[in-house]
PDB file of C-alpha atoms in Angstrom:
ATOM      1  CA  MET T   1      34.646   2.690 -40.539  1.00  0.00           C
ATOM      2  CA  LYS T   2      32.666   4.613 -43.137  1.00  0.00           C
ATOM      3  CA  ASN T   3      29.353   3.459 -41.627  1.00  0.00           C
ATOM      4  CA  LYS T   4      30.559   4.443 -38.161  1.00  0.00           C
ATOM      5  CA  ASP T   5      31.526   7.892 -39.432  1.00  0.00           C
ATOM      6  CA  LYS T   6      28.080   8.324 -40.967  1.00  0.00           C
ATOM      7  CA  ILE T   7      26.383   7.358 -37.671  1.00  0.00           C
ATOM      8  CA  GLU T   8      28.548   9.764 -35.688  1.00  0.00           C
ATOM      9  CA  GLN T   9      27.865  12.569 -38.148  1.00  0.00           C
ATOM     10  CA  ALA T  10      24.113  11.913 -38.003  1.00  0.00           C
ATOM     11  CA  TYR T  11      23.978  12.163 -34.207  1.00  0.00           C
ATOM     12  CA  ILE T  12      22.883  15.778 -33.713  1.00  0.00           C
ATOM     13  CA  SER T  13      20.283  17.442 -31.478  1.00  0.00           C
ATOM     14  CA  LYS T  14      17.368  16.902 -33.830  1.00  0.00           C
ATOM     15  CA  GLN T  15      17.876  13.128 -33.464  1.00  0.00           C
ATOM     16  CA  ILE T  16      17.016  13.336 -29.749  1.00  0.00           C
ATOM     17  CA  LYS T  17      13.424  12.238 -29.164  1.00  0.00           C
ATOM     18  CA  VAL T  18      11.331  13.553 -26.283  1.00  0.00           C
ATOM     19  CA  LEU T  19       8.446  11.281 -25.287  1.00  0.00           C
ATOM     20  CA  SER T  20       5.640  13.223 -23.630  1.00  0.00           C
ATOM     21  CA  GLY T  21       2.792  12.055 -21.434  1.00  0.00           C
ATOM     22  CA  LEU T  22       2.339   8.296 -21.225  1.00  0.00           C
ATOM     23  CA  THR T  23       4.060   7.631 -24.555  1.00  0.00           C
ATOM     24  CA  ALA T  24       7.244   6.668 -22.726  1.00  0.00           C
ATOM     25  CA  VAL T  25       5.369   3.980 -20.794  1.00  0.00           C
ATOM     26  CA  ARG T  26       4.002   2.400 -23.960  1.00  0.00           C
ATOM     27  CA  LYS T  27       7.409   2.656 -25.625  1.00  0.00           C
ATOM     28  CA  ARG T  28       9.324   1.021 -22.752  1.00  0.00           C
ATOM     29  CA  PRO T  29       6.747  -0.779 -20.543  1.00  0.00           C
ATOM     30  CA  ALA T  30       9.315  -3.067 -18.907  1.00  0.00           C
ATOM     31  CA  MET T  31      10.859  -0.039 -17.179  1.00  0.00           C
ATOM     32  CA  TYR T  32       7.610   0.370 -15.232  1.00  0.00           C
ATOM     33  CA  ILE T  33       6.221  -3.139 -14.713  1.00  0.00           C
ATOM     34  CA  GLY T  34       9.294  -5.351 -15.083  1.00  0.00           C
ATOM     35  CA  ASN T  35       8.244  -7.191 -18.250  1.00  0.00           C
ATOM     36  CA  THR T  36       5.291  -7.721 -20.581  1.00  0.00           C
ATOM     37  CA  SER T  37       4.823 -11.427 -19.868  1.00  0.00           C
ATOM     38  CA  THR T  38       2.549 -13.020 -17.255  1.00  0.00           C
ATOM     39  CA  GLU T  39       4.341 -11.353 -14.343  1.00  0.00           C
ATOM     40  CA  GLY T  40       4.014  -7.849 -15.784  1.00  0.00           C
ATOM     41  CA  LEU T  41       0.399  -8.459 -16.767  1.00  0.00           C
ATOM     42  CA  HIS T  42      -0.627  -9.302 -13.217  1.00  0.00           C
ATOM     43  CA  HIS T  43       1.430  -6.409 -11.893  1.00  0.00           C
ATOM     44  CA  LEU T  44      -1.194  -4.121 -13.444  1.00  0.00           C
ATOM     45  CA  VAL T  45      -3.795  -5.520 -11.059  1.00  0.00           C
ATOM     46  CA  TYR T  46      -1.465  -5.184  -8.084  1.00  0.00           C
ATOM     47  CA  GLU T  47      -0.933  -1.484  -8.830  1.00  0.00           C
ATOM     48  CA  VAL T  48      -4.664  -0.755  -8.811  1.00  0.00           C
ATOM     49  CA  VAL T  49      -5.243  -2.843  -5.681  1.00  0.00           C
ATOM     50  CA  ASP T  50      -2.297  -1.135  -3.960  1.00  0.00           C
ATOM     51  CA  ASN T  51      -4.112   2.196  -4.365  1.00  0.00           C
ATOM     52  CA  SER T  52      -7.078   0.697  -2.521  1.00  0.00           C
ATOM     53  CA  ILE T  53      -4.796  -0.734   0.164  1.00  0.00           C
ATOM     54  CA  ASP T  54      -3.306   2.738   0.671  1.00  0.00           C
ATOM     55  CA  GLU T  55      -6.840   3.879   1.544  1.00  0.00           C
ATOM     56  CA  THR T  56      -6.973   1.019   4.049  1.00  0.00           C
ATOM     57  CA  LEU T  57      -3.713   2.132   5.649  1.00  0.00           C
ATOM     58  CA  VAL T  58      -5.185   5.561   6.398  1.00  0.00           C
ATOM     59  CA  GLY T  59      -8.401   4.064   7.774  1.00  0.00           C
ATOM     60  CA  PHE T  60     -10.938   4.637   4.986  1.00  0.00           C
ATOM     61  CA  CYS T  61     -11.177   1.405   2.975  1.00  0.00           C
ATOM     62  CA  THR T  62     -12.564  -1.794   4.515  1.00  0.00           C
ATOM     63  CA  PHE T  63     -13.573  -3.756   1.403  1.00  0.00           C
ATOM     64  CA  ILE T  64     -11.874  -4.420  -1.937  1.00  0.00           C
ATOM     65  CA  LYS T  65     -13.439  -6.426  -4.749  1.00  0.00           C
ATOM     66  CA  VAL T  66     -11.400  -7.878  -7.629  1.00  0.00           C
ATOM     67  CA  ILE T  67     -13.253  -9.571 -10.490  1.00  0.00           C
ATOM     68  CA  ILE T  68     -11.888 -11.298 -13.592  1.00  0.00           C
ATOM     69  CA  LYS T  69     -14.639 -10.697 -16.156  1.00  0.00           C
ATOM     70  CA  GLU T  70     -15.589 -13.177 -18.870  1.00  0.00           C
ATOM     71  CA  ASP T  71     -14.439 -10.735 -21.556  1.00  0.00           C
ATOM     72  CA  GLY T  72     -10.923 -10.581 -20.069  1.00  0.00           C
ATOM     73  CA  CYS T  73     -11.355  -7.287 -18.248  1.00  0.00           C
ATOM     74  CA  ILE T  74     -10.445  -6.750 -14.609  1.00  0.00           C
ATOM     75  CA  VAL T  75     -12.603  -4.816 -12.151  1.00  0.00           C
ATOM     76  CA  VAL T  76     -11.128  -3.449  -8.920  1.00  0.00           C
ATOM     77  CA  GLU T  77     -13.570  -1.665  -6.612  1.00  0.00           C
ATOM     78  CA  ASP T  78     -13.086  -0.295  -3.102  1.00  0.00           C
ATOM     79  CA  ASN T  79     -15.034   1.703  -0.531  1.00  0.00           C
ATOM     80  CA  GLY T  80     -12.343   4.298   0.130  1.00  0.00           C
ATOM     81  CA  ARG T  81     -12.732   8.053  -0.233  1.00  0.00           C
ATOM     82  CA  GLY T  82     -12.855   8.026  -4.026  1.00  0.00           C
ATOM     83  CA  ILE T  83     -10.356   9.745  -6.320  1.00  0.00           C
ATOM     84  CA  PRO T  84     -10.905  13.540  -6.295  1.00  0.00           C
ATOM     85  CA  VAL T  85     -12.760  14.939  -9.319  1.00  0.00           C
ATOM     86  CA  ASP T  86     -12.486  18.663  -8.618  1.00  0.00           C
ATOM     87  CA  ILE T  87     -10.266  20.873 -10.800  1.00  0.00           C
ATOM     88  CA  HIS T  88      -6.590  20.912  -9.862  1.00  0.00           C
ATOM     89  CA  PRO T  89      -5.591  24.539  -9.128  1.00  0.00           C
ATOM     90  CA  SER T  90      -2.380  24.607 -11.174  1.00  0.00           C
ATOM     91  CA  GLU T  91      -2.998  21.949 -13.851  1.00  0.00           C
ATOM     92  CA  GLY T  92      -6.528  23.052 -14.722  1.00  0.00           C
ATOM     93  CA  ILE T  93      -7.955  19.541 -15.144  1.00  0.00           C
ATOM     94  CA  PRO T  94      -9.901  17.263 -12.759  1.00  0.00           C
ATOM     95  CA  GLY T  95      -7.862  15.302 -10.223  1.00  0.00           C
ATOM     96  CA  LEU T  96      -9.108  12.007 -11.663  1.00  0.00           C
ATOM     97  CA  GLU T  97      -7.855  12.815 -15.153  1.00  0.00           C
ATOM     98  CA  LEU T  98      -4.580  14.127 -13.751  1.00  0.00           C
ATOM     99  CA  ILE T  99      -3.897  10.925 -11.804  1.00  0.00           C
ATOM    100  CA  MET T 100      -4.873   8.736 -14.745  1.00  0.00           C
ATOM    101  CA  THR T 101      -2.891  10.509 -17.444  1.00  0.00           C
ATOM    102  CA  ARG T 102       0.207  12.018 -15.822  1.00  0.00           C
ATOM    103  CA  LEU T 103       3.213  10.222 -14.407  1.00  0.00           C
ATOM    104  CA  HIS T 104       4.238  11.329 -10.929  1.00  0.00           C
ATOM    105  CA  ALA T 105       0.790  12.737 -10.160  1.00  0.00           C
ATOM    106  CA  GLY T 106      -0.816  11.649  -6.896  1.00  0.00           C
ATOM    107  CA  GLY T 107      -1.443  12.449  -3.264  1.00  0.00           C
ATOM    108  CA  LYS T 108       1.435  10.375  -1.879  1.00  0.00           C
ATOM    109  CA  PHE T 109       4.465  12.596  -2.301  1.00  0.00           C
ATOM    110  CA  ASP T 110       4.149  15.100   0.568  1.00  0.00           C
ATOM    111  CA  HIS T 111       2.993  12.475   3.126  1.00  0.00           C
ATOM    112  CA  GLN T 112       0.065  14.650   4.244  1.00  0.00           C
ATOM    113  CA  ILE T 113      -2.798  12.667   2.708  1.00  0.00           C
ATOM    114  CA  TYR T 114      -0.980   9.302   2.896  1.00  0.00           C
ATOM    115  CA  LYS T 115       1.610   8.764   5.628  1.00  0.00           C
ATOM    116  CA  VAL T 116       2.581   5.467   3.994  1.00  0.00           C
ATOM    117  CA  SER T 117       1.867   3.984   0.591  1.00  0.00           C
ATOM    118  CA  GLY T 118       2.769   1.034  -1.590  1.00  0.00           C
ATOM    119  CA  GLY T 119       2.839   0.427  -5.323  1.00  0.00           C
ATOM    120  CA  LEU T 120       4.658   2.895  -7.538  1.00  0.00           C
ATOM    121  CA  HIS T 121       3.664   5.859  -5.334  1.00  0.00           C
ATOM    122  CA  GLY T 122       1.316   7.707  -7.674  1.00  0.00           C
ATOM    123  CA  VAL T 123       2.839   6.373 -10.886  1.00  0.00           C
ATOM    124  CA  GLY T 124       1.032   3.032 -10.841  1.00  0.00           C
ATOM    125  CA  VAL T 125      -2.497   3.749 -12.001  1.00  0.00           C
ATOM    126  CA  SER T 126      -1.345   6.004 -14.864  1.00  0.00           C
ATOM    127  CA  VAL T 127       0.940   3.184 -16.012  1.00  0.00           C
ATOM    128  CA  VAL T 128      -2.010   0.773 -15.923  1.00  0.00           C
ATOM    129  CA  ASN T 129      -3.994   3.258 -18.004  1.00  0.00           C
ATOM    130  CA  ALA T 130      -1.180   3.627 -20.534  1.00  0.00           C
ATOM    131  CA  LEU T 131      -0.865  -0.140 -20.998  1.00  0.00           C
ATOM    132  CA  SER T 132      -4.608  -0.826 -21.287  1.00  0.00           C
ATOM    133  CA  GLU T 133      -6.641  -1.059 -24.474  1.00  0.00           C
ATOM    134  CA  PHE T 134      -9.321   0.743 -22.531  1.00  0.00           C
ATOM    135  CA  LEU T 135      -9.882   1.785 -18.939  1.00  0.00           C
ATOM    136  CA  GLU T 136     -12.946   3.123 -17.184  1.00  0.00           C
ATOM    137  CA  ALA T 137     -12.793   4.915 -13.843  1.00  0.00           C
ATOM    138  CA  GLU T 138     -15.967   5.299 -11.814  1.00  0.00           C
ATOM    139  CA  VAL T 139     -15.868   7.400  -8.647  1.00  0.00           C
ATOM    140  CA  TYR T 140     -18.450   7.503  -5.866  1.00  0.00           C
ATOM    141  CA  ARG T 141     -17.806  10.691  -3.950  1.00  0.00           C
ATOM    142  CA  ASP T 142     -19.726  13.445  -2.161  1.00  0.00           C
ATOM    143  CA  GLY T 143     -23.049  11.763  -2.949  1.00  0.00           C
ATOM    144  CA  SER T 144     -22.469  11.635  -6.710  1.00  0.00           C
ATOM    145  CA  ILE T 145     -21.270   9.166  -9.356  1.00  0.00           C
ATOM    146  CA  TYR T 146     -18.569  10.246 -11.804  1.00  0.00           C
ATOM    147  CA  ARG T 147     -17.139   8.345 -14.752  1.00  0.00           C
ATOM    148  CA  GLN T 148     -14.389   8.850 -17.286  1.00  0.00           C
ATOM    149  CA  SER T 149     -13.190   6.480 -20.007  1.00  0.00           C
ATOM    150  CA  TYR T 150      -9.743   6.194 -21.579  1.00  0.00           C
ATOM    151  CA  ARG T 151      -8.253   4.411 -24.563  1.00  0.00           C
ATOM    152  CA  ARG T 152      -4.563   3.534 -24.472  1.00  0.00           C
ATOM    153  CA  GLY T 153      -3.984   6.216 -21.863  1.00  0.00           C
ATOM    154  CA  GLU T 154      -5.906   9.036 -23.535  1.00  0.00           C
ATOM    155  CA  PRO T 155      -9.278  10.345 -22.274  1.00  0.00           C
ATOM    156  CA  VAL T 156     -12.167   9.484 -24.586  1.00  0.00           C
ATOM    157  CA  GLY T 157     -14.139  12.446 -23.255  1.00  0.00           C
ATOM    158  CA  PRO T 158     -14.632  14.600 -20.157  1.00  0.00           C
ATOM    159  CA  ILE T 159     -15.781  13.297 -16.785  1.00  0.00           C
ATOM    160  CA  GLU T 160     -19.496  12.468 -16.770  1.00  0.00           C
ATOM    161  CA  SER T 161     -21.832  12.930 -13.816  1.00  0.00           C
ATOM    162  CA  LEU T 162     -24.145   9.911 -13.616  1.00  0.00           C
ATOM    163  CA  GLY T 163     -26.431  10.861 -10.757  1.00  0.00           C
ATOM    164  CA  SER T 164     -26.509  10.419  -7.009  1.00  0.00           C
ATOM    165  CA  THR T 165     -25.384   7.590  -4.732  1.00  0.00           C
ATOM    166  CA  LYS T 166     -24.851   6.759  -1.097  1.00  0.00           C
ATOM    167  CA  LYS T 167     -21.746   4.757  -1.964  1.00  0.00           C
ATOM    168  CA  ARG T 168     -18.206   6.007  -1.738  1.00  0.00           C
ATOM    169  CA  GLY T 169     -15.069   4.662  -3.339  1.00  0.00           C
ATOM    170  CA  THR T 170     -13.494   4.003  -6.715  1.00  0.00           C
ATOM    171  CA  LYS T 171     -14.093   1.334  -9.361  1.00  0.00           C
ATOM    172  CA  ILE T 172     -11.468   0.750 -12.052  1.00  0.00           C
ATOM    173  CA  THR T 173     -12.267  -1.480 -15.035  1.00  0.00           C
ATOM    174  CA  PHE T 174      -9.517  -2.142 -17.558  1.00  0.00           C
ATOM    175  CA  LYS T 175      -8.452  -4.489 -20.322  1.00  0.00           C
ATOM    176  CA  PRO T 176      -4.723  -4.965 -21.032  1.00  0.00           C
ATOM    177  CA  ASP T 177      -3.548  -3.934 -24.481  1.00  0.00           C
ATOM    178  CA  SER T 178      -2.652  -6.917 -26.666  1.00  0.00           C
ATOM    179  CA  GLN T 179      -0.315  -4.627 -28.620  1.00  0.00           C
ATOM    180  CA  ILE T 180       1.814  -4.440 -25.455  1.00  0.00           C
ATOM    181  CA  PHE T 181       1.182  -7.849 -23.867  1.00  0.00           C
ATOM    182  CA  LYS T 182       1.772 -10.031 -26.904  1.00  0.00           C
ATOM    183  CA  GLU T 183       2.417 -13.228 -24.925  1.00  0.00           C
ATOM    184  CA  THR T 184      -0.920 -13.265 -23.068  1.00  0.00           C
ATOM    185  CA  ILE T 185      -3.648 -10.966 -21.766  1.00  0.00           C
ATOM    186  CA  GLU T 186      -5.402 -13.690 -19.776  1.00  0.00           C
ATOM    187  CA  PHE T 187      -5.381 -13.240 -16.005  1.00  0.00           C
ATOM    188  CA  GLN T 188      -4.881 -16.291 -13.798  1.00  0.00           C
ATOM    189  CA  TYR T 189      -6.959 -16.694 -10.654  1.00  0.00           C
ATOM    190  CA  ASP T 190      -4.254 -18.592  -8.772  1.00  0.00           C
ATOM    191  CA  ILE T 191      -1.661 -15.857  -9.297  1.00  0.00           C
ATOM    192  CA  LEU T 192      -4.020 -13.120  -8.147  1.00  0.00           C
ATOM    193  CA  GLN T 193      -5.201 -15.285  -5.260  1.00  0.00           C
ATOM    194  CA  ALA T 194      -1.707 -15.501  -3.775  1.00  0.00           C
ATOM    195  CA  ARG T 195      -1.294 -11.713  -3.697  1.00  0.00           C
ATOM    196  CA  MET T 196      -4.835 -10.998  -2.435  1.00  0.00           C
ATOM    197  CA  ARG T 197      -4.403 -13.515   0.393  1.00  0.00           C
ATOM    198  CA  GLU T 198      -1.049 -11.964   1.275  1.00  0.00           C
ATOM    199  CA  LEU T 199      -2.530  -8.449   1.400  1.00  0.00           C
ATOM    200  CA  ALA T 200      -5.402  -9.658   3.576  1.00  0.00           C
ATOM    201  CA  PHE T 201      -2.937 -11.156   6.064  1.00  0.00           C
ATOM    202  CA  LEU T 202      -0.933  -7.921   6.142  1.00  0.00           C
ATOM    203  CA  ASN T 203      -4.025  -5.722   6.527  1.00  0.00           C
ATOM    204  CA  PRO T 204      -6.426  -7.296   9.042  1.00  0.00           C
ATOM    205  CA  SER T 205      -8.915  -4.408   8.806  1.00  0.00           C
ATOM    206  CA  VAL T 206      -9.798  -5.058   5.149  1.00  0.00           C
ATOM    207  CA  LYS T 207     -11.815  -7.766   3.397  1.00  0.00           C
ATOM    208  CA  ILE T 208     -10.686  -8.690  -0.116  1.00  0.00           C
ATOM    209  CA  TYR T 209     -13.062 -10.537  -2.430  1.00  0.00           C
ATOM    210  CA  LEU T 210     -11.701 -12.260  -5.537  1.00  0.00           C
ATOM    211  CA  GLU T 211     -13.873 -13.786  -8.265  1.00  0.00           C
ATOM    212  CA  ASP T 212     -13.274 -15.335 -11.673  1.00  0.00           C
ATOM    213  CA  GLU T 213     -16.473 -15.169 -13.734  1.00  0.00           C
ATOM    214  CA  LYS T 214     -15.039 -17.545 -16.335  1.00  0.00           C
ATOM    215  CA  THR T 215     -14.532 -20.450 -13.934  1.00  0.00           C
ATOM    216  CA  GLY T 216     -16.946 -19.541 -11.146  1.00  0.00           C
ATOM    217  CA  ARG T 217     -14.179 -19.599  -8.523  1.00  0.00           C
ATOM    218  CA  SER T 218     -14.406 -17.016  -5.760  1.00  0.00           C
ATOM    219  CA  LYS T 219     -13.241 -16.396  -2.219  1.00  0.00           C
ATOM    220  CA  GLU T 220     -13.226 -13.657   0.395  1.00  0.00           C
ATOM    221  CA  TYR T 221     -10.034 -13.108   2.375  1.00  0.00           C
ATOM    222  CA  HIS T 222     -10.160 -11.582   5.840  1.00  0.00           C
ATOM    223  CA  TYR T 223      -7.755 -12.418   8.646  1.00  0.00           C
ATOM    224  CA  LYS T 224      -8.362 -10.601  11.915  1.00  0.00           C
ATOM    225  CA  GLY T 225      -5.211 -12.172  13.338  1.00  0.00           C
ATOM    226  CA  GLY T 226      -3.012 -10.326  10.840  1.00  0.00           C
ATOM    227  CA  ILE T 227       0.566 -11.580  10.545  1.00  0.00           C
ATOM    228  CA  ILE T 228       0.013 -14.096  13.350  1.00  0.00           C
ATOM    229  CA  SER T 229      -2.620 -15.726  11.142  1.00  0.00           C
ATOM    230  CA  PHE T 230      -0.141 -15.465   8.263  1.00  0.00           C
ATOM    231  CA  LEU T 231       2.474 -17.309  10.311  1.00  0.00           C
ATOM    232  CA  GLU T 232      -0.013 -20.019  11.281  1.00  0.00           C
ATOM    233  CA  TYR T 233      -0.921 -20.429   7.606  1.00  0.00           C
ATOM    234  CA  LEU T 234       2.740 -20.807   6.624  1.00  0.00           C
ATOM    235  CA  ASN T 235       3.394 -23.321   9.415  1.00  0.00           C
ATOM    236  CA  LYS T 236       0.294 -25.404   8.782  1.00  0.00           C
ATOM    237  CA  ASN T 237       1.049 -29.155   8.789  1.00  0.00           C
ATOM    238  CA  LYS T 238       4.544 -28.556  10.175  1.00  0.00           C
ATOM    239  CA  GLU T 239       5.847 -29.944  13.465  1.00  0.00           C
ATOM    240  CA  LEU T 240       6.262 -26.946  15.750  1.00  0.00           C
ATOM    241  CA  ILE T 241       8.901 -26.457  18.435  1.00  0.00           C
ATOM    242  CA  HIS T 242       6.705 -23.987  20.344  1.00  0.00           C
ATOM    243  CA  GLU T 243       2.942 -23.764  19.859  1.00  0.00           C
ATOM    244  CA  LYS T 244       2.460 -20.047  20.475  1.00  0.00           C
ATOM    245  CA  PRO T 245       4.023 -17.624  17.950  1.00  0.00           C
ATOM    246  CA  VAL T 246       6.233 -14.837  19.264  1.00  0.00           C
ATOM    247  CA  TYR T 247       4.651 -11.499  18.352  1.00  0.00           C
ATOM    248  CA  ILE T 248       6.248  -8.062  18.715  1.00  0.00           C
ATOM    249  CA  TYR T 249       4.768  -4.670  17.897  1.00  0.00           C
ATOM    250  CA  GLY T 250       6.443  -1.307  18.257  1.00  0.00           C
ATOM    251  CA  GLU T 251       6.289   2.263  17.006  1.00  0.00           C
ATOM    252  CA  ARG T 252       9.016   4.896  16.923  1.00  0.00           C
ATOM    253  CA  ASN T 253       9.314   8.130  14.926  1.00  0.00           C
ATOM    254  CA  GLN T 254       5.983   7.334  13.199  1.00  0.00           C
ATOM    255  CA  VAL T 255       7.366   4.010  11.961  1.00  0.00           C
ATOM    256  CA  LYS T 256       5.302   0.973  12.959  1.00  0.00           C
ATOM    257  CA  ILE T 257       6.946  -2.432  13.148  1.00  0.00           C
ATOM    258  CA  GLU T 258       5.309  -5.864  13.442  1.00  0.00           C
ATOM    259  CA  ILE T 259       7.228  -9.085  13.878  1.00  0.00           C
ATOM    260  CA  ALA T 260       5.929 -12.631  14.264  1.00  0.00           C
ATOM    261  CA  PHE T 261       8.063 -15.756  14.292  1.00  0.00           C
ATOM    262  CA  GLN T 262       7.806 -19.402  15.231  1.00  0.00           C
ATOM    263  CA  TYR T 263      10.279 -22.265  15.047  1.00  0.00           C
ATOM    264  CA  ASN T 264       9.446 -25.621  13.488  1.00  0.00           C
ATOM    265  CA  GLN T 265      11.351 -28.868  12.964  1.00  0.00           C
ATOM    266  CA  THR T 266      12.426 -28.138   9.389  1.00  0.00           C
ATOM    267  CA  TYR T 267      16.054 -27.207   8.725  1.00  0.00           C
ATOM    268  CA  SER T 268      15.458 -24.517   6.130  1.00  0.00           C
ATOM    269  CA  GLU T 269      14.906 -20.914   7.163  1.00  0.00           C
ATOM    270  CA  ARG T 270      12.058 -18.898   5.707  1.00  0.00           C
ATOM    271  CA  ILE T 271      11.756 -15.167   6.335  1.00  0.00           C
ATOM    272  CA  LEU T 272       9.122 -13.051   4.588  1.00  0.00           C
ATOM    273  CA  SER T 273       9.638  -9.317   4.974  1.00  0.00           C
ATOM    274  CA  TYR T 274       7.512  -6.384   3.818  1.00  0.00           C
ATOM    275  CA  VAL T 275       7.660  -2.604   3.802  1.00  0.00           C
ATOM    276  CA  ASN T 276       4.336  -0.809   3.282  1.00  0.00           C
ATOM    277  CA  ASN T 277       2.833  -4.108   2.044  1.00  0.00           C
ATOM    278  CA  ILE T 278       5.528  -4.557  -0.614  1.00  0.00           C
ATOM    279  CA  ARG T 279       7.558  -7.759  -0.362  1.00  0.00           C
ATOM    280  CA  THR T 280      11.267  -7.074   0.121  1.00  0.00           C
ATOM    281  CA  LYS T 281      12.693 -10.235  -1.416  1.00  0.00           C
ATOM    282  CA  GLU T 282      16.282  -9.075  -1.027  1.00  0.00           C
ATOM    283  CA  GLY T 283      15.823  -8.325   2.666  1.00  0.00           C
ATOM    284  CA  GLY T 284      17.059  -4.973   3.942  1.00  0.00           C
ATOM    285  CA  THR T 285      18.084  -3.196   7.129  1.00  0.00           C
ATOM    286  CA  HIS T 286      14.809  -4.235   8.767  1.00  0.00           C
ATOM    287  CA  VAL T 287      15.713  -7.913   8.287  1.00  0.00           C
ATOM    288  CA  VAL T 288      19.332  -7.365   9.325  1.00  0.00           C
ATOM    289  CA  GLY T 289      18.133  -5.594  12.468  1.00  0.00           C
ATOM    290  CA  PHE T 290      15.776  -8.434  13.341  1.00  0.00           C
ATOM    291  CA  ARG T 291      18.458 -11.081  12.864  1.00  0.00           C
ATOM    292  CA  SER T 292      20.946  -9.135  14.989  1.00  0.00           C
ATOM    293  CA  ALA T 293      18.459  -8.540  17.794  1.00  0.00           C
ATOM    294  CA  LEU T 294      17.307 -12.168  17.839  1.00  0.00           C
ATOM    295  CA  THR T 295      20.891 -13.467  17.880  1.00  0.00           C
ATOM    296  CA  LYS T 296      21.769 -11.095  20.713  1.00  0.00           C
ATOM    297  CA  CYS T 297      18.767 -12.244  22.773  1.00  0.00           C
ATOM    298  CA  ILE T 298      19.540 -15.942  22.256  1.00  0.00           C
ATOM    299  CA  ASN T 299      23.217 -15.449  23.154  1.00  0.00           C
ATOM    300  CA  LYS T 300      22.241 -13.537  26.275  1.00  0.00           C
ATOM    301  CA  TYR T 301      19.774 -16.240  27.311  1.00  0.00           C
ATOM    302  CA  THR T 302      22.192 -19.124  26.765  1.00  0.00           C
TER     303      THR T 302
END
């Protein structure tokens, strides 16, 4: 009881800690990426790629390159519009630095620049920066090349101008921090391959190139057939009940819906559902609505 009394007496306002900037992310990384094991490690890559995919969704990005470097770094490069580098009017720092170093900073909150988006909606890339030993952002925008480097979430220096270019887009190079990811900081090609393939199926207008410099493995993913191609991939080598997949597309209140399904001779049901490219493993109202509509149609037909 005496120890308890001492603890209660010690709990006063000065004991309350306020974590500023990205310190909170480094202190409690699992709150942002789930865990610091293999799954959380690869989630860093997904967050950066999701930013590129968001550029695809608004019609600007057609190519994404993901490279596992021999030194353990990851490079993600796209040909989107490039992260803005001009000075933010109220924060007084370049947009690139703002996005990289502040939580809840991004162009995805008012739905003017991005109507839809995946990932952590503007939080993702700053979290990646916070959990990286170092990160380098290179932007190709308005005919110029810009670069800024960071170490454990903090800028090493100001944005540099490196000359002119005809390219456009963003290249992010980062190495996970072994102080955070104590189990492993080695990326696995097969894990990344599954997600890159999935994103290519869901976004038929983009090509995604994945390469592992350590093993020499590489592949480009591009599926013009979209989710129909995805369905055919999932049903490969299965005995089908009907050869042609059922495909439905609709749009209402600025919400676009795509559905593809096909029956095979297996007894187990498999439904993959996504919202803004993010897998909804627990289902949701979109899955409930599909099931209800399909059941109603079958009952009406029979």
